[in-house]
Every structure is written in structure tokens, then in C-alpha cells.
Amino acid sequence: MYKPSLLAVLLWTCISLSSFANDGYKLWLDYQPISDSQLKSQVEPLLGGVYFFGENPTYEAIRKELNLASKSMLAKAPVYTKERLQNTKLWIGTREQLSQVLSLDQQAQIKALGNDGYWRGTLELDGKSFYAIVGNQPVGVLYGVYNWLNSIQSNTFDSSTELSDSPKIKLRMLNHWDNLDRTVERGYAGFSIWDWHKLPGYVDPRYIDYARANASIGINAVSLTNVNANALILTTDFMKKVKVLADVFRPYGIKVFLTARFSAPIQLDGLKTADPLDPEVIAFWKKKTDEIYSFIPDFGGFLVKANSEGQPGPHEYGRNHAEGANMLAEALAPHNGVLIWRAFVYSHEDEVDRHMQANNEFEPLDGKFQENVIIQIKNGAIDFQPREPVHPLYGAINKTNVGMEFQITQEYLGQATQLVYLAPMWEEVLKTKIYRPTPESTVASLLEGEGTGQKLTLIAGVSNIGTDRNWTGHLFAQSNWYAFGRQAWDPSLESKQIADEWIKLTFGTNPEVLTKIEDIMLSSHEAAVDYMTPLGLHHIMGRSHHYGPGPWVMGGRADWTAPYYHNADSLGIGFDRTTEGSGALGQYAPEVAKAWSDPNQIPEKYLLWFHHVPWDFKLKNGNTLWEGIAYHYDQGVKEVRKMQETWASLESEIDPAEFDHVRQLLEVQEEEAEWWRNACLLYFKTFSKRPFPADIEQPEGDLEYYKSLQFPNAPGI
Ligand code: BDP
């Protein structure tokens, strides 16, 4: 008789345990078995009689999703019926397809929801009731189905309640900063998921899972390549590869965009110039664009970074951004394509405060861009800092389409080792009052086109996705992808509500787990700001890789050094952007400029962003500025320890693999938070020459040691 050795038994145990472990691959689409009997009694009959009104590739995608969900939630496949009335319970179709069974009122209500909207609820016909998921277009139906599945997973589904929703923003877009060699600029989750070498022949199933994940949260556009662009993506060989991705994404309602390198006419066709007014250049882009559309008839358009950080652009030829953008927009217009032009434009040759340069470039051009151009503006004027006041370009231009650029990848927010839930930061930006173009305007209302009538609306996020098994490196970084999609769909959503949704989908519906994880997530951003850049400090990260603290970073171009931003000296610290300083505050609406010009009135979180303040300046709570800085750094570390404790208390409730993954990373985060606190406080003390408050954990270590640290393997450069 075969007797297994101890080793074999151990191995087997490991294998079977690991097959239960959750590696995070399924994201928030990990359809758990339904344990609640009441919920099951509602869902089971519906999936036992599904009827589709018609056929198309998106319905095929829905069918695949229902198969997956049903097998996992109910341990059986759904039953699809061919006859509308017999044995059917769940109806899926468009408003037009269901027009015979919807009342005129219902049809009008659904029509008003637009292309991507959906309605779900119960319909009565011939004394029988049916649950229906209806959209104006198949993609709206898809969103409705995902919303329905989401409600089942979070145990909120109730067939007697009608529900409808539609997005407030037209383009909800991921910007990948993926290079053609599969490295990812500012990528902390492995390599690019676009396997250019194996495309077009091999379609990695991951592309489909990526599309499912995006569609489930309403993302409907992706730019595949880095904004620091490589012209080769525009060659015919690459178009064939991109076409395959576009074909995979189409049923999921996702359009593909590419980044266009402004000098491509020179690099690809050997032209002598890339001058946007040159007839040969114009002809090049027209031909190139027509060729792309011959492969991808619904190609979204181009995303362009020009004349910034060394990228080529119209300035080389004495042309402005509008001339550059409009030339490309004209090539796209006959195909209904969109040209997204980034406002992240600054130059070290310009002596003016970097904060002001984008406004200086773009305000005079307001109204001069073609209708199919969107100016994509980062949330703040410097660069995705842990906390950044809103970009003054919002509201300053209002005769041009504007769109938001957030950064989901955590370049400045802990990269792959830190748990930082970003939705509260985005919510803060979206809700900021900007008073232009109307006295009520907020960033969100402007993005939605209120007050400007802007039709082409956009919220983009720089992707945090890579080849890591769990897609985003840190399990909790998945919540940022999720939250981005939700906020882009509806910028008025609260970050707490989104956290709730994600937690239920990821960890289940146990209320204790929910409350604890919510605490961790909702405190995480403020904690990171505290231990990195409190009170409006900014851009004091390590050189180039931006990993860890580097308030001492000097040398090279001034606007890439830390002292350019913190200006610490024996008197005080901060960047004076008042009229006595750079004057950047004058670029905001007068209401904002006035309130923020006074160091005693400005919200303290932005104090050092706009003011150079003496070390003994009195904060609202009576502490001096120096004490306040020290308390914030200390508080940040304490918050991370609290997060660790809360997580530890959840051990019995969380999948062991997930639990341990997060536990280990929180340990790293604690060390990194301490490092930030120690290094920054020791460094700033060399200027303030004041003691640390006695009741904080005293910063340890030697400043010279912190300065000497090198990270040649830091990812994402
Ligand atoms: C900065 C990044 C850099 C990007 C740049 C951009 O450090 O890698 O190329 O933004 O947005 O945050 O273009």
C-alpha cells in the first residue's frame, strides 16, 4: 500500500491551502456564494430564466459575466430561454427592444438617461412579473447588469425597488503610462499588461478580465501608451496589435486612445519638420489617422504631452498649443475622434513659478481650440502631490473643453508599499469651490459642463495596473482603481460610500469588518499627508524616483529640487505665492485669492503652499508652526500604527493570504512613515534651530545617513 511521506503530506497541504487562498486576481468581481437565504430566493429564480431581447457582442459579454457569476454565487449555470414569456424571469435588452412592454412614461424616463444609462426594476405583463435590466444602448444594459451583480454581492438587491443611473461624465478614462518595452513609467505593479511581442497573434485572457473590471465600474476609454510617447506605436505593425485590443474591449464599451508623439512625422516619415502648419506635416497626420481608423473604426483619438519635460511640441516651430492641438484635432474630426491635449506644461527655462506656467500658456488661448479638443488638466498645478490645492486653470478657461487628470498610481503617495485610499483626496478636489464660471461652480460642476455647456466631458486617471497577479501591487491599491471609476462616473459620490462598496465586494458584508476596514481606508490619506508633506509642504521626495523623503535634494534644474518648493531658511518655511511672492494666487478667482492670501485665513492644509511663514507663526490651535510641523509628522506615524492594530484585529475574518500580504506591507509602511518623519524633521531642524516638542516620539537617526540613502532599484522610472 502507498504510504505518503511526511514531505508529500506537507506538500499536499500547502497546495490545497494555496488553492483556497485569494490572490486578488479577481478584483471586485470575485462572486462569492450567496449565503443569505432571502437574497438567494430572489436571485436564483431570475438566473433560472434569462431572456435577451436580441443579440450583439455586448450581450455575449453579459452572458459570459452571468455564467461566471451564477456558477460562483449559486453553484449552477444560468438558464437562458428562447421565448420571451415562457419560463422567463429576467429580461435583458435596450429600451427599443423592450418598447412593447415598457409604458410610454418608462420609455421617456429611460431615454433621458442617455447612451450609458440604465434602468432596472420589475415589469408586469399579462399578470406575470419580470425583472428587467434596460439601457438605451447595449453598453447601458451592461452597466446595469454589473450594477445588479454588485448589489447581489453586497446584499442590497431588492427586486421591488426600481433603480436607474447614468454617468455625469462622458469619457471615463484610464491613462496607461506603459512603454513599448513593457516597462511602466511610475508603475509599481510589475510590467505592462500589453504584451506587444505576442500581439496580434495571442490574446491574453487578462485583456478580457481587464475590460470586465473597467466596464464594471463604468470606465469607457483607455489610452494604452505612455505620454512620454514613442512614435513607433503609430506604425502599421503596432496598429495591427492595437486593433486586437480594441476588438477585445469593444463589447465592453471601451474605446482605445493612443499617445501621439508630436515629432512622429520626422521619426516615421523622415520629414524635415513637425511644424503643425506645414502642409506635409498636416498630410502626414491625416494619412496616419485615416490608417488607424481603417483598423479601428471607433478609435477614440490621441492623447498628447507636448513641450513639457523634454517632449517635442509646437513651440519648436514658434507655434502655440492651440495650433498644435488643432492640427491633430482636424485629422481626427472626420472620424469623430477626440484630441486630448495635456496642460501639464512647464519649462525650467521659464523663470516664472512653475505653479503659474500652465495658466500663462493656456488662458490666452481660451476659445481657440477646436470643438473636439479637450484640455486635460492635472488636479493641481505642480504634480500629483500628496495634497495639492486645485489647479488655477479650472475656471480660468471656460470657452474650451476641460477634463481632469488624476493619478491613480501612487507615484508620490507611497508607491506599492503603502496603503493610501485616494478617493478622499479626489473628493476634496472635486468639491472645491472655484467660483468660476458661476459663483456656485465647483471643480465637479465645471467638469460636468455646468455653466459652460461643455459637451465633451472627461475624467482621466493615470493607471496603477500591471502584471502583478493582483493587478495593482498592493491589494488596497485596487480600491483606488475602483474608486476612480466610480468617481469618474459620478463626481458627487462620497469616498466613504465608495469605500463601503469596495470593502463589501472584496471582503464580504460582515459589518465589523466593514467598519474597521473603512476606518483604515478613510484615515489613510490624511496619515500619508501628515508623515510626508503636512501643512502644504510639497515636492520634497527623493530625486527622480520620488521614493521616500528628499527635502535636501539639490542640483540640476531648480524646479526639480526640493528647496525650490519648501524655501526653508532661518526665518521660516514655505513658498510665497502671494502678491509679494510669485503672485500665483492671482490666477485663482478673486474669492479664492482673497481668502488664501491671508496666512491666518487660508485652510492650514495649504499654508506652506502659498506662504513663507516664520517658524514661530501661531497656528489655529495655538502651537507654533515648528511645533505644528513636528506634531503632524508624529501623528502620521501614529495613524499608521493604528491602521496596523486595526488590521491585526481582523485576522480571523480575512483570507490568510490577503491578510498576510497587507500585514507585511503595513509593517513596511510603518518603517517608511518613521523614515519620512525622522528625515524631514531632522532636516528642517537645521533651519528652525528649535527643539522638538517633548511629547512626540523623538526623531531618531542621523540626517547624513538619511541623505546618503540610494535606491537604484526603485521602480517606475
Ligand atoms: C510626473 C512624473 C513623470 C511624468 C509626468 C507627466 O514624474 O514621470 O512623465 O508627471 O505627467 O509626475 O507627464
XYZ file of C-alpha atoms in Angstrom, residues 185-621:
437
model
C 6.589 54.850 -16.060
C 5.612 55.260 -12.409
C 4.351 51.690 -12.439
C 4.597 49.794 -9.178
C 2.734 46.620 -10.078
C 5.105 44.863 -12.427
C 5.283 45.286 -16.174
C 2.801 46.475 -18.728
C -0.071 44.098 -19.339
C 0.168 44.844 -23.087
C 2.261 42.040 -24.472
C 3.282 43.711 -27.727
C 5.549 40.878 -28.742
C 2.799 38.262 -28.645
C 0.184 40.516 -30.156
C -1.607 40.368 -32.539
C -1.476 36.552 -32.580
C -2.047 35.848 -28.918
C -4.905 37.323 -26.966
C -4.020 37.088 -23.298
C -7.209 36.291 -21.321
C -6.068 39.028 -18.990
C -7.169 41.606 -21.566
C -10.718 40.390 -21.173
C -10.549 40.454 -17.387
C -9.153 43.959 -17.608
C -12.060 45.014 -19.810
C -14.570 43.379 -17.450
C -13.099 45.155 -14.450
C -13.213 48.512 -16.207
C -16.708 48.088 -17.569
C -17.973 47.015 -14.151
C -17.056 50.460 -12.796
C -18.001 52.438 -15.873
C -14.586 53.130 -17.384
C -15.105 53.520 -21.121
C -11.816 54.742 -22.556
C -8.160 53.800 -22.226
C -5.002 55.271 -23.649
C -2.578 52.407 -23.925
C 0.780 54.120 -24.042
C 2.992 56.500 -22.109
C 2.502 60.244 -22.525
C 6.271 60.380 -22.934
C 5.440 58.813 -26.229
C 7.214 56.540 -28.653
C 6.313 57.264 -32.271
C 6.541 53.569 -33.159
C 3.083 52.942 -31.738
C 1.790 54.741 -34.843
C 3.377 52.290 -37.278
C 1.247 49.806 -39.197
C 2.756 46.883 -37.280
C 1.632 48.313 -33.981
C -1.776 49.288 -35.359
C -2.445 45.619 -36.055
C -1.689 44.856 -32.441
C -3.737 47.746 -31.104
C -6.641 46.629 -33.275
C -6.753 43.298 -31.407
C -7.014 45.078 -28.077
C -9.689 47.408 -29.436
C -11.653 44.373 -30.649
C -11.448 42.765 -27.210
C -12.538 45.948 -25.454
C -15.354 46.963 -27.817
C -18.087 44.679 -26.412
C -17.280 46.144 -23.013
C -17.907 49.660 -24.240
C -14.246 50.685 -24.063
C -12.574 52.863 -26.682
C -8.875 52.865 -27.322
C -6.738 56.010 -27.492
C -3.023 56.302 -28.246
C -0.424 58.844 -27.248
C 0.910 60.728 -30.248
C 4.495 61.917 -30.294
C 4.487 65.351 -31.817
C 7.678 64.685 -33.762
C 6.333 61.476 -35.348
C 6.354 62.958 -38.888
C 10.123 63.339 -38.590
C 10.723 59.993 -36.939
C 8.415 57.851 -39.022
C 8.368 59.527 -42.422
C 11.665 61.390 -42.400
C 10.052 64.814 -42.797
C 12.286 67.763 -42.011
C 9.815 69.309 -39.624
C 6.868 68.598 -37.358
C 5.578 72.175 -37.697
C 1.801 71.930 -37.262
C 1.211 74.459 -40.052
C 3.385 72.686 -42.591
C 1.277 71.073 -45.354
C 3.362 67.887 -45.385
C 3.011 67.534 -41.629
C -0.736 68.075 -41.878
C -0.896 65.447 -44.632
C 1.179 63.025 -42.547
C -1.209 63.193 -39.593
C -4.274 62.949 -41.790
C -2.947 59.849 -43.521
C -1.812 58.292 -40.244
C -5.150 58.971 -38.622
C -7.107 57.590 -41.585
C -4.960 54.476 -41.445
C -5.678 53.954 -37.737
C -9.402 54.255 -38.413
C -9.120 51.672 -41.189
C -8.078 49.218 -38.471
C -10.155 50.578 -35.611
C -13.317 52.314 -36.854
C -14.235 53.526 -33.365
C -10.726 54.632 -32.362
C -11.030 57.199 -29.564
C -8.281 59.618 -30.544
C -4.907 60.887 -29.375
C -3.547 61.996 -26.018
C -0.623 64.408 -26.291
C 2.067 65.701 -23.964
C 3.884 68.472 -25.774
C 6.608 70.935 -24.805
C 6.909 69.619 -21.313
C 9.769 67.766 -19.659
C 11.640 67.438 -22.938
C 8.740 66.223 -25.090
C 8.556 67.715 -28.605
C 5.783 70.137 -29.410
C 4.645 73.137 -31.430
C 6.887 75.597 -29.565
C 9.870 74.301 -31.522
C 8.321 75.900 -34.570
C 7.121 79.086 -32.928
C 3.541 77.769 -32.784
C 1.325 77.697 -29.744
C -0.553 74.845 -28.096
C -3.795 75.625 -29.905
C -2.081 75.440 -33.299
C -0.524 72.114 -32.330
C -3.705 70.633 -30.919
C -5.996 71.870 -33.684
C -3.901 70.338 -36.428
C -4.282 66.892 -34.831
C -7.932 67.556 -33.986
C -8.662 68.267 -37.634
C -7.200 64.929 -38.660
C -9.470 63.209 -36.118
C -12.640 65.220 -36.687
C -13.944 63.399 -39.805
C -13.891 60.187 -37.746
C -15.446 61.730 -34.647
C -12.162 61.314 -32.836
C -11.124 63.338 -29.816
C -7.826 65.095 -29.230
C -6.783 65.268 -25.604
C -4.047 67.821 -25.020
C -2.354 67.938 -21.632
C -1.953 71.162 -19.706
C 0.959 69.702 -17.735
C 3.309 72.123 -19.376
C 6.245 73.859 -17.755
C 9.804 74.678 -18.606
C 12.882 75.257 -16.486
C 13.946 77.921 -18.937
C 10.964 79.928 -17.801
C 11.872 81.791 -14.603
C 8.234 82.087 -13.588
C 6.952 79.961 -10.690
C 6.187 76.526 -12.150
C 2.769 76.770 -10.498
C 1.833 79.571 -12.899
C 3.177 78.383 -16.202
C 0.213 76.348 -17.438
C -2.190 79.236 -16.853
C 0.177 81.596 -18.614
C 0.198 79.293 -21.637
C -3.444 78.349 -21.813
C -5.501 81.313 -20.601
C -4.698 83.443 -23.652
C -5.704 80.518 -25.898
C -9.149 80.017 -24.365
C -11.732 79.651 -27.122
C -9.105 78.982 -29.779
C -9.264 75.194 -29.649
C -11.355 73.037 -31.992
C -14.565 71.518 -30.688
C -13.101 68.031 -30.475
C -10.173 69.114 -28.276
C -10.162 68.571 -24.523
C -7.511 70.189 -22.351
C -6.599 67.624 -19.720
C -5.534 69.380 -16.535
C -3.922 67.688 -13.540
C -5.787 68.177 -10.288
C -3.108 70.560 -9.093
C -0.621 72.912 -10.699
C 2.564 71.199 -9.560
C 2.364 67.448 -9.809
C 0.087 64.931 -8.099
C 1.387 65.818 -4.663
C 0.030 64.024 -1.554
C -2.245 67.024 -1.122
C -2.486 69.749 -3.655
C -4.721 72.822 -3.898
C -6.802 72.805 -7.034
C -5.208 73.855 -10.333
C -5.993 77.539 -11.039
C -6.709 76.678 -14.679
C -10.053 75.222 -13.557
C -12.448 78.063 -14.093
C -9.824 80.304 -15.687
C -10.654 78.936 -19.118
C -14.290 78.301 -19.908
C -14.638 78.522 -23.665
C -12.627 75.346 -24.129
C -13.401 71.757 -23.154
C -11.546 70.815 -19.996
C -11.021 67.409 -18.397
C -9.495 66.187 -15.148
C -6.308 64.167 -14.792
C -5.906 62.305 -11.520
C -3.076 59.925 -10.738
C -4.172 56.512 -9.540
C -0.676 55.077 -9.480
C 0.879 56.188 -6.192
C 3.978 57.937 -7.513
C 4.026 60.453 -4.674
C 1.817 58.540 -2.284
C 3.728 55.535 -1.098
C 4.105 53.698 -4.415
C 3.411 49.967 -3.994
C 4.219 49.613 -0.334
C 1.701 51.928 1.265
C -1.991 51.673 1.866
C -3.385 55.042 0.844
C -7.011 55.239 -0.250
C -7.085 58.134 -2.689
C -10.805 58.797 -3.069
C -10.942 61.319 -0.191
C -8.225 63.334 -1.917
C -10.091 63.301 -5.220
C -13.329 64.129 -3.452
C -11.648 67.128 -1.819
C -10.557 68.359 -5.252
C -13.894 67.712 -6.952
C -15.815 69.552 -4.240
C -13.525 72.577 -4.175
C -15.390 75.805 -4.881
C -13.775 77.669 -7.753
C -16.388 80.449 -8.213
C -15.905 80.436 -11.982
C -17.660 80.430 -14.398
C -20.567 80.810 -11.926
C -20.485 81.804 -8.249
C -21.604 78.257 -7.386
C -19.030 76.459 -9.530
C -17.047 73.600 -8.093
C -14.464 71.541 -9.923
C -17.051 68.779 -10.311
C -19.723 71.050 -11.750
C -17.238 72.538 -14.189
C -16.143 69.077 -15.314
C -19.772 68.150 -15.848
C -20.143 71.149 -18.139
C -22.332 73.250 -15.852
C -22.015 76.905 -16.617
C -20.056 76.321 -19.821
C -22.344 73.959 -21.712
C -19.306 71.829 -22.465
C -20.480 68.592 -24.116
C -17.275 66.627 -24.336
C -16.502 65.813 -20.715
C -13.592 63.813 -19.334
C -12.078 62.457 -16.147
C -8.835 60.563 -16.675
C -6.697 58.676 -14.186
C -3.111 57.519 -14.597
C -3.396 53.766 -14.258
C -1.909 51.701 -11.419
C -2.266 48.419 -13.289
C 0.499 45.969 -14.116
C 1.324 42.296 -14.486
C 1.335 41.587 -10.743
C -1.074 38.777 -10.009
C -3.315 41.156 -8.073
C -3.001 43.809 -10.818
C -2.050 46.740 -8.596
C 0.761 45.501 -6.336
C -0.971 46.376 -3.072
C -4.373 44.795 -2.517
C -5.719 48.121 -1.304
C -4.484 49.858 -4.445
C -7.330 48.001 -6.148
C -9.664 50.244 -4.204
C -8.125 53.247 -5.968
C -8.824 51.795 -9.405
C -12.357 51.022 -8.258
C -12.908 54.432 -6.687
C -11.527 56.227 -9.708
C -14.092 54.559 -11.961
C -16.927 55.341 -9.591
C -15.970 58.992 -9.122
C -15.441 59.470 -12.847
C -18.968 58.129 -13.354
C -20.391 60.374 -10.700
C -18.075 63.030 -9.258
C -20.526 63.729 -6.459
C -20.125 60.287 -4.878
C -18.711 60.273 -1.369
C -15.428 58.480 -0.832
C -16.957 56.756 2.200
C -19.747 55.258 0.137
C -17.269 54.037 -2.462
C -15.067 52.522 0.244
C -18.118 50.717 1.599
C -18.925 49.269 -1.798
C -15.376 48.118 -2.443
C -14.981 46.577 1.011
C -18.189 44.576 0.650
C -17.170 43.339 -2.785
C -13.647 42.499 -1.643
C -14.046 41.273 1.929
C -17.737 40.436 2.255
C -20.542 42.047 4.164
C -19.637 41.380 7.817
C -20.421 44.761 9.469
C -17.481 44.619 11.874
C -15.052 44.006 9.049
C -16.673 46.807 7.110
C -16.340 49.373 9.887
C -12.764 48.507 10.679
C -11.522 48.488 7.103
C -13.418 51.660 6.420
C -11.601 53.293 9.354
C -8.284 52.232 7.927
C -9.093 53.455 4.437
C -10.644 56.749 5.406
C -7.783 57.752 7.677
C -5.035 56.613 5.309
C -4.730 59.656 3.046
C -4.559 62.181 5.870
C -1.991 59.962 7.588
C 0.191 59.939 4.457
C -0.051 63.708 4.115
C 0.933 64.039 7.769
C 4.062 61.905 7.570
C 5.095 63.164 4.101
C 4.067 66.748 3.406
C 1.923 68.338 6.132
C 0.610 71.907 6.147
C 1.111 72.473 2.419
C 4.704 71.278 2.030
C 5.279 69.769 -1.405
C 7.723 68.145 -3.769
C 10.209 67.058 -1.124
C 10.517 63.451 -2.310
C 13.630 61.547 -3.338
C 15.165 62.652 -6.607
C 13.685 61.269 -9.778
C 12.230 58.022 -8.345
C 10.248 60.052 -5.793
C 10.578 57.227 -3.288
C 10.896 58.415 0.298
C 11.914 61.798 1.666
C 14.396 64.123 -0.037
C 13.862 67.652 1.277
C 17.611 68.210 0.775
C 17.592 67.299 -2.954
C 19.651 69.946 -4.807
C 21.438 70.280 -8.112
C 20.269 70.212 -11.707
C 17.281 72.242 -12.812
C 15.899 74.327 -9.971
C 12.273 73.249 -10.391
C 13.305 69.648 -9.762
C 14.958 70.424 -6.428
C 13.215 70.372 -3.074
C 14.354 73.774 -1.714
C 12.674 75.408 -4.737
C 9.403 74.354 -3.092
C 9.980 74.485 0.670
C 12.327 77.500 0.837
C 13.319 76.693 4.406
C 15.657 79.245 5.937
C 16.487 80.557 9.383
C 13.331 82.694 9.395
C 10.733 80.225 8.261
C 9.485 77.910 5.577
C 7.078 77.780 2.616
C 6.595 79.153 -0.895
C 5.359 82.727 -1.011
C 2.806 82.775 -3.800
C 1.071 85.959 -2.644
C 1.456 89.259 -4.457
C 4.683 89.779 -2.524
C 5.941 86.461 -3.804
C 5.357 84.760 -7.154
C 1.800 86.056 -7.412
C 0.367 82.623 -8.312
C -2.642 83.259 -6.061
C -3.741 85.919 -8.512
C -4.551 83.166 -11.004
C -7.482 81.975 -8.879
C -10.933 83.532 -8.711
C -10.851 86.695 -6.558
C -12.823 84.932 -3.797
C -10.184 82.221 -3.518
C -7.232 84.556 -3.975
C -8.534 86.816 -1.221
C -9.199 84.077 1.318
C -5.929 82.269 0.651
C -3.755 85.416 0.584
C -4.038 85.784 4.311
C -1.939 83.201 6.215
C -4.435 83.424 9.061
C -7.402 82.628 6.824
C -6.109 80.076 4.392
C -7.025 76.489 5.305
C -3.944 75.342 7.204
C -3.577 72.327 4.972
C -2.434 74.749 2.204
C -0.484 77.182 4.395
C 3.067 76.491 3.221
C 1.949 76.016 -0.362
C 1.192 79.713 -0.596
C 3.044 81.379 2.253
C 6.538 81.646 3.612
C 5.820 81.691 7.323
C 8.054 82.287 10.371
C 8.851 79.243 12.497
C 7.002 80.867 15.414
C 3.876 81.695 13.407
C 0.835 80.830 15.551
C -1.391 78.057 14.189
C -5.109 77.950 14.959
C -4.610 75.560 17.872
